[in-house]
Tab-separated table of C-alpha atoms in Angstrom:
chain	number	residue	atom	x	y	z
A	1	GLY	CA	135.707	94.134	110.897
A	2	ASN	CA	139.356	94.909	111.356
A	3	SER	CA	140.231	98.181	113.039
A	4	VAL	CA	143.032	100.139	114.686
A	5	THR	CA	142.725	102.432	117.696
A	6	GLN	CA	145.370	104.982	118.600
A	7	MET	CA	145.706	107.337	121.506
A	8	GLU	CA	144.468	110.800	120.726
A	9	GLY	CA	146.891	113.653	120.458
A	10	PRO	CA	148.494	115.941	120.384
A	11	VAL	CA	151.286	114.531	122.468
A	12	THR	CA	153.609	117.310	123.565
A	13	LEU	CA	157.055	116.457	124.892
A	14	SER	CA	160.297	118.194	125.632
A	15	GLU	CA	163.378	117.199	123.684
A	16	GLU	CA	165.044	114.025	125.021
A	17	ALA	CA	161.854	112.851	126.732
A	18	PHE	CA	160.594	109.279	126.426
A	19	LEU	CA	157.821	108.677	123.933
A	20	THR	CA	155.014	106.142	123.958
A	21	ILE	CA	152.135	106.197	121.514
A	22	ASN	CA	149.584	103.500	122.194
A	23	CYS	CA	148.046	101.408	119.447
A	24	THR	CA	145.654	98.497	119.751
A	25	TYR	CA	144.009	96.541	117.003
A	26	THR	CA	141.107	94.255	116.266
A	27	ALA	CA	141.632	91.703	113.541
A	28	THR	CA	140.756	88.228	112.468
A	29	GLY	CA	143.762	86.085	111.827
A	30	TYR	CA	147.285	87.426	112.087
A	31	PRO	CA	147.772	90.771	110.404
A	32	SER	CA	151.050	92.539	109.828
A	33	LEU	CA	151.381	95.751	111.825
A	34	PHE	CA	152.974	99.042	110.841
A	35	TRP	CA	153.825	102.505	111.999
A	36	TYR	CA	153.853	105.242	109.379
A	37	VAL	CA	154.966	108.834	109.906
A	38	GLN	CA	153.710	111.921	108.098
A	39	TYR	CA	155.729	115.120	108.249
A	40	PRO	CA	153.968	118.421	107.518
A	41	GLY	CA	152.967	118.725	103.876
A	42	GLU	CA	154.264	115.299	102.970
A	43	GLY	CA	152.963	111.815	102.289
A	44	LEU	CA	153.375	108.777	104.492
A	45	GLN	CA	156.677	107.113	105.208
A	46	LEU	CA	156.976	103.626	106.608
A	47	LEU	CA	158.687	103.881	109.982
A	48	LEU	CA	158.723	100.244	111.051
A	49	LYS	CA	156.769	97.027	110.782
A	50	ALA	CA	156.285	93.621	112.367
A	51	THR	CA	154.807	90.640	110.609
A	52	LYS	CA	154.200	88.138	113.400
A	53	ALA	CA	153.638	87.920	117.137
A	54	ASP	CA	156.572	88.937	119.334
A	55	ASP	CA	158.398	90.532	116.409
A	56	LYS	CA	160.000	93.855	117.220
A	57	GLY	CA	160.187	96.480	114.506
A	58	SER	CA	162.763	99.223	114.876
A	59	ASN	CA	164.048	102.192	112.904
A	60	LYS	CA	165.655	105.559	113.693
A	61	GLY	CA	165.482	104.881	117.431
A	62	PHE	CA	161.786	103.987	117.326
A	63	GLU	CA	160.613	100.528	118.400
A	64	ALA	CA	157.344	98.627	118.550
A	65	THR	CA	156.636	95.034	119.563
A	66	TYR	CA	153.784	92.961	118.129
A	67	ARG	CA	151.870	91.761	121.225
A	68	LYS	CA	149.235	89.254	120.227
A	69	GLU	CA	148.041	88.619	123.783
A	70	THR	CA	147.177	92.298	124.274
A	71	THR	CA	146.522	93.048	120.577
A	72	SER	CA	148.864	95.995	120.825
A	73	PHE	CA	151.711	97.572	118.883
A	74	HIS	CA	152.804	100.563	120.954
A	75	LEU	CA	155.415	102.906	119.499
A	76	GLU	CA	158.310	103.944	121.751
A	77	LYS	CA	161.421	106.059	121.534
A	78	GLY	CA	163.846	106.651	124.326
A	79	SER	CA	164.803	110.236	123.523
A	80	VAL	CA	162.787	112.336	121.112
A	81	GLN	CA	164.125	115.190	119.028
A	82	VAL	CA	162.435	118.276	117.646
A	83	SER	CA	162.746	116.699	114.200
A	84	ASP	CA	160.463	113.851	115.333
A	85	SER	CA	157.501	116.244	115.371
A	86	ALA	CA	155.008	114.712	112.959
A	87	VAL	CA	151.812	112.680	112.824
A	88	TYR	CA	152.200	108.970	113.511
A	89	PHE	CA	149.796	106.376	112.142
A	90	CYS	CA	149.424	102.821	113.298
A	91	ALA	CA	148.143	100.437	110.633
A	92	LEU	CA	147.467	96.804	109.900
A	93	SER	CA	147.321	94.899	106.673
A	94	ASP	CA	144.007	93.279	106.041
A	95	ARG	CA	144.856	89.729	105.092
A	96	GLY	CA	141.453	89.377	103.530
A	97	SER	CA	142.858	91.458	100.717
A	98	SER	CA	146.518	91.465	100.037
A	99	TYR	CA	147.135	95.140	99.713
A	100	LYS	CA	144.690	97.061	101.885
A	101	LEU	CA	146.006	98.936	104.889
A	102	ILE	CA	143.685	99.917	107.721
A	103	PHE	CA	144.903	102.970	109.585
A	104	GLY	CA	144.330	104.410	112.996
A	105	SER	CA	143.299	108.030	113.330
A	106	GLY	CA	146.843	109.276	113.800
A	107	THR	CA	148.617	110.881	116.739
A	108	ARG	CA	150.294	114.241	116.400
A	109	LEU	CA	153.591	114.558	118.238
A	110	LEU	CA	155.013	117.969	119.111
A	111	VAL	CA	158.531	118.075	120.513
A	112	ARG	CA	159.651	121.324	122.086
A	113	PRO	CA	163.315	122.349	122.311
B	1	LYS	CA	165.552	105.746	92.251
B	2	ALA	CA	162.526	107.981	91.889
B	3	GLY	CA	159.724	107.569	94.379
B	4	VAL	CA	155.996	107.481	93.824
B	5	THR	CA	155.052	110.586	91.853
B	6	GLN	CA	151.638	112.160	92.015
B	7	THR	CA	150.291	114.955	89.873
B	8	PRO	CA	148.993	117.513	90.278
B	9	ARG	CA	150.082	118.306	93.818
B	10	TYR	CA	147.441	120.936	94.409
B	11	LEU	CA	144.204	121.719	92.664
B	12	ILE	CA	140.965	123.568	93.226
B	13	LYS	CA	137.728	122.471	91.618
B	14	THR	CA	134.134	123.607	91.739
B	15	ARG	CA	131.242	121.481	92.956
B	16	GLY	CA	129.832	119.367	90.150
B	17	GLN	CA	133.066	119.230	88.181
B	18	GLN	CA	135.171	116.152	87.773
B	19	VAL	CA	138.864	115.619	88.479
B	20	THR	CA	141.535	113.181	87.401
B	21	LEU	CA	144.586	112.497	89.518
B	22	SER	CA	147.659	110.689	88.265
B	23	CYS	CA	150.141	108.407	89.951
B	24	SER	CA	153.427	107.038	88.642
B	25	PRO	CA	154.666	104.168	90.796
B	26	ILE	CA	158.247	103.347	91.537
B	27	SER	CA	159.884	101.725	88.537
B	28	GLY	CA	159.185	97.992	88.544
B	29	HIS	CA	156.249	98.219	90.914
B	30	ARG	CA	153.066	96.642	89.628
B	31	SER	CA	150.701	97.295	92.501
B	32	VAL	CA	149.088	100.684	92.986
B	33	SER	CA	146.527	101.674	95.576
B	34	TRP	CA	144.777	104.906	96.462
B	35	TYR	CA	143.783	106.374	99.817
B	36	GLN	CA	141.770	109.409	100.820
B	37	GLN	CA	142.877	111.408	103.848
B	38	THR	CA	140.537	113.872	105.538
B	39	PRO	CA	140.583	115.408	109.034
B	40	GLY	CA	137.232	113.825	109.860
B	41	GLN	CA	137.559	110.335	108.420
B	42	GLY	CA	141.313	109.871	108.517
B	43	LEU	CA	142.952	107.583	105.985
B	44	GLN	CA	140.550	105.456	104.005
B	45	PHE	CA	141.271	102.902	101.320
B	46	LEU	CA	139.818	103.678	97.909
B	47	PHE	CA	140.998	100.921	95.581
B	48	GLU	CA	143.910	98.775	94.566
B	49	TYR	CA	145.223	97.722	91.162
B	50	PHE	CA	147.645	95.008	90.204
B	51	SER	CA	148.658	94.444	86.597
B	52	GLU	CA	145.808	96.608	85.296
B	53	THR	CA	143.145	94.730	87.291
B	54	GLN	CA	141.226	96.206	90.175
B	55	ARG	CA	141.731	93.725	92.978
B	56	ASN	CA	140.029	95.498	95.824
B	57	LYS	CA	137.711	98.433	96.353
B	58	GLY	CA	136.876	100.435	99.439
B	59	ASN	CA	133.520	101.723	100.557
B	60	PHE	CA	133.202	104.771	98.345
B	61	PRO	CA	130.408	105.778	95.963
B	62	GLY	CA	130.590	105.043	92.271
B	63	ARG	CA	131.688	108.633	91.608
B	64	PHE	CA	135.153	107.450	92.559
B	65	SER	CA	136.818	105.332	89.917
B	66	GLY	CA	140.286	104.400	88.826
B	67	ARG	CA	142.335	102.521	86.335
B	68	GLN	CA	145.835	101.258	85.782
B	69	PHE	CA	147.724	101.269	82.527
B	70	SER	CA	150.083	98.683	81.102
B	71	ASN	CA	153.088	100.678	82.365
B	72	SER	CA	151.593	100.487	85.899
B	73	ARG	CA	150.774	104.174	85.990
B	74	SER	CA	147.392	104.794	87.547
B	75	GLU	CA	144.710	107.424	87.476
B	76	MET	CA	141.768	108.038	89.710
B	77	ASN	CA	138.727	110.040	88.749
B	78	VAL	CA	136.088	111.683	90.862
B	79	SER	CA	132.976	112.853	89.064
B	80	THR	CA	130.308	115.293	90.226
B	81	LEU	CA	132.538	116.680	92.945
B	82	GLU	CA	131.074	117.470	96.347
B	83	LEU	CA	132.480	119.713	99.057
B	84	GLY	CA	133.183	116.617	101.151
B	85	ASP	CA	135.565	115.303	98.518
B	86	SER	CA	138.110	117.906	99.587
B	87	ALA	CA	140.995	115.800	100.808
B	88	LEU	CA	144.551	114.662	100.357
B	89	TYR	CA	144.587	111.740	97.915
B	90	LEU	CA	147.532	109.434	98.421
B	91	CYS	CA	148.843	106.891	95.979
B	92	ALA	CA	150.987	103.967	97.086
B	93	SER	CA	152.945	101.381	95.147
B	94	SER	CA	154.536	98.052	95.814
B	95	TYR	CA	156.563	95.562	93.816
B	96	GLY	CA	154.353	92.599	94.484
B	97	GLN	CA	150.984	92.158	96.013
B	98	GLY	CA	151.588	94.407	98.937
B	99	GLU	CA	152.650	93.494	102.424
B	100	LEU	CA	151.449	89.902	102.269
B	101	SER	CA	154.158	89.215	99.765
B	102	GLY	CA	156.718	90.901	101.990
B	103	ASN	CA	157.008	93.924	99.762
B	104	THR	CA	156.999	97.323	101.389
B	105	ILE	CA	154.328	99.791	100.332
B	106	TYR	CA	155.660	103.225	99.395
B	107	PHE	CA	153.479	106.326	99.420
B	108	GLY	CA	153.628	109.415	97.268
B	109	GLU	CA	153.325	112.935	98.642
B	110	GLY	CA	149.696	113.166	97.613
B	111	SER	CA	147.403	115.412	95.644
B	112	TRP	CA	145.614	118.087	97.618
B	113	LEU	CA	142.105	118.571	96.232
B	114	THR	CA	139.950	121.479	97.353
B	115	VAL	CA	136.345	121.604	96.194
B	116	VAL	CA	134.660	125.004	96.419
């Protein structure tokens, strides 16, 4: 079945460091891919998405490119801030059912001043 | 406009009891889905409703059920609670039939359920 694999955390960085969180997926067909962020005590917020191969999603300085050849959707940011500390989830939409999202296990990011 | 609203935000129940959680989607949204989030299993899909019809169901026992009303509000019920049901239950809504239709899915802040 479809699945998403994320790098385990926590990822600890100093402010202004470069961030990469790896995400790979297994899916039949051509799913849409997403990154969601969860701040402490809150629900999920959509960070960015890409709906087809080679699409680049971007938002708030974060970027991710849909790589079909490597089945990857790695999240990157050039300069992280303390306020970026959160848990990041990679997800895909299961085209077998129009609304179901399949999530990775989440990666906690800690940014130190 | 108001986001997805879930009530109650926090609750504590005893094993064997049942619980009902409520979700009010964003105005105009007709699709509602539910997810369970636990440290061990992560985020898992429970079920999805569109225009009062359950369109999809995850791999959960029959103790977990839900429904959607004509105003798109949704409830989920868990009967005969077990300790392992302690989790954050997230509701999400979308205007159309989720991401396939190009409509973004918006999540609520969740209901924290503790079973003791």
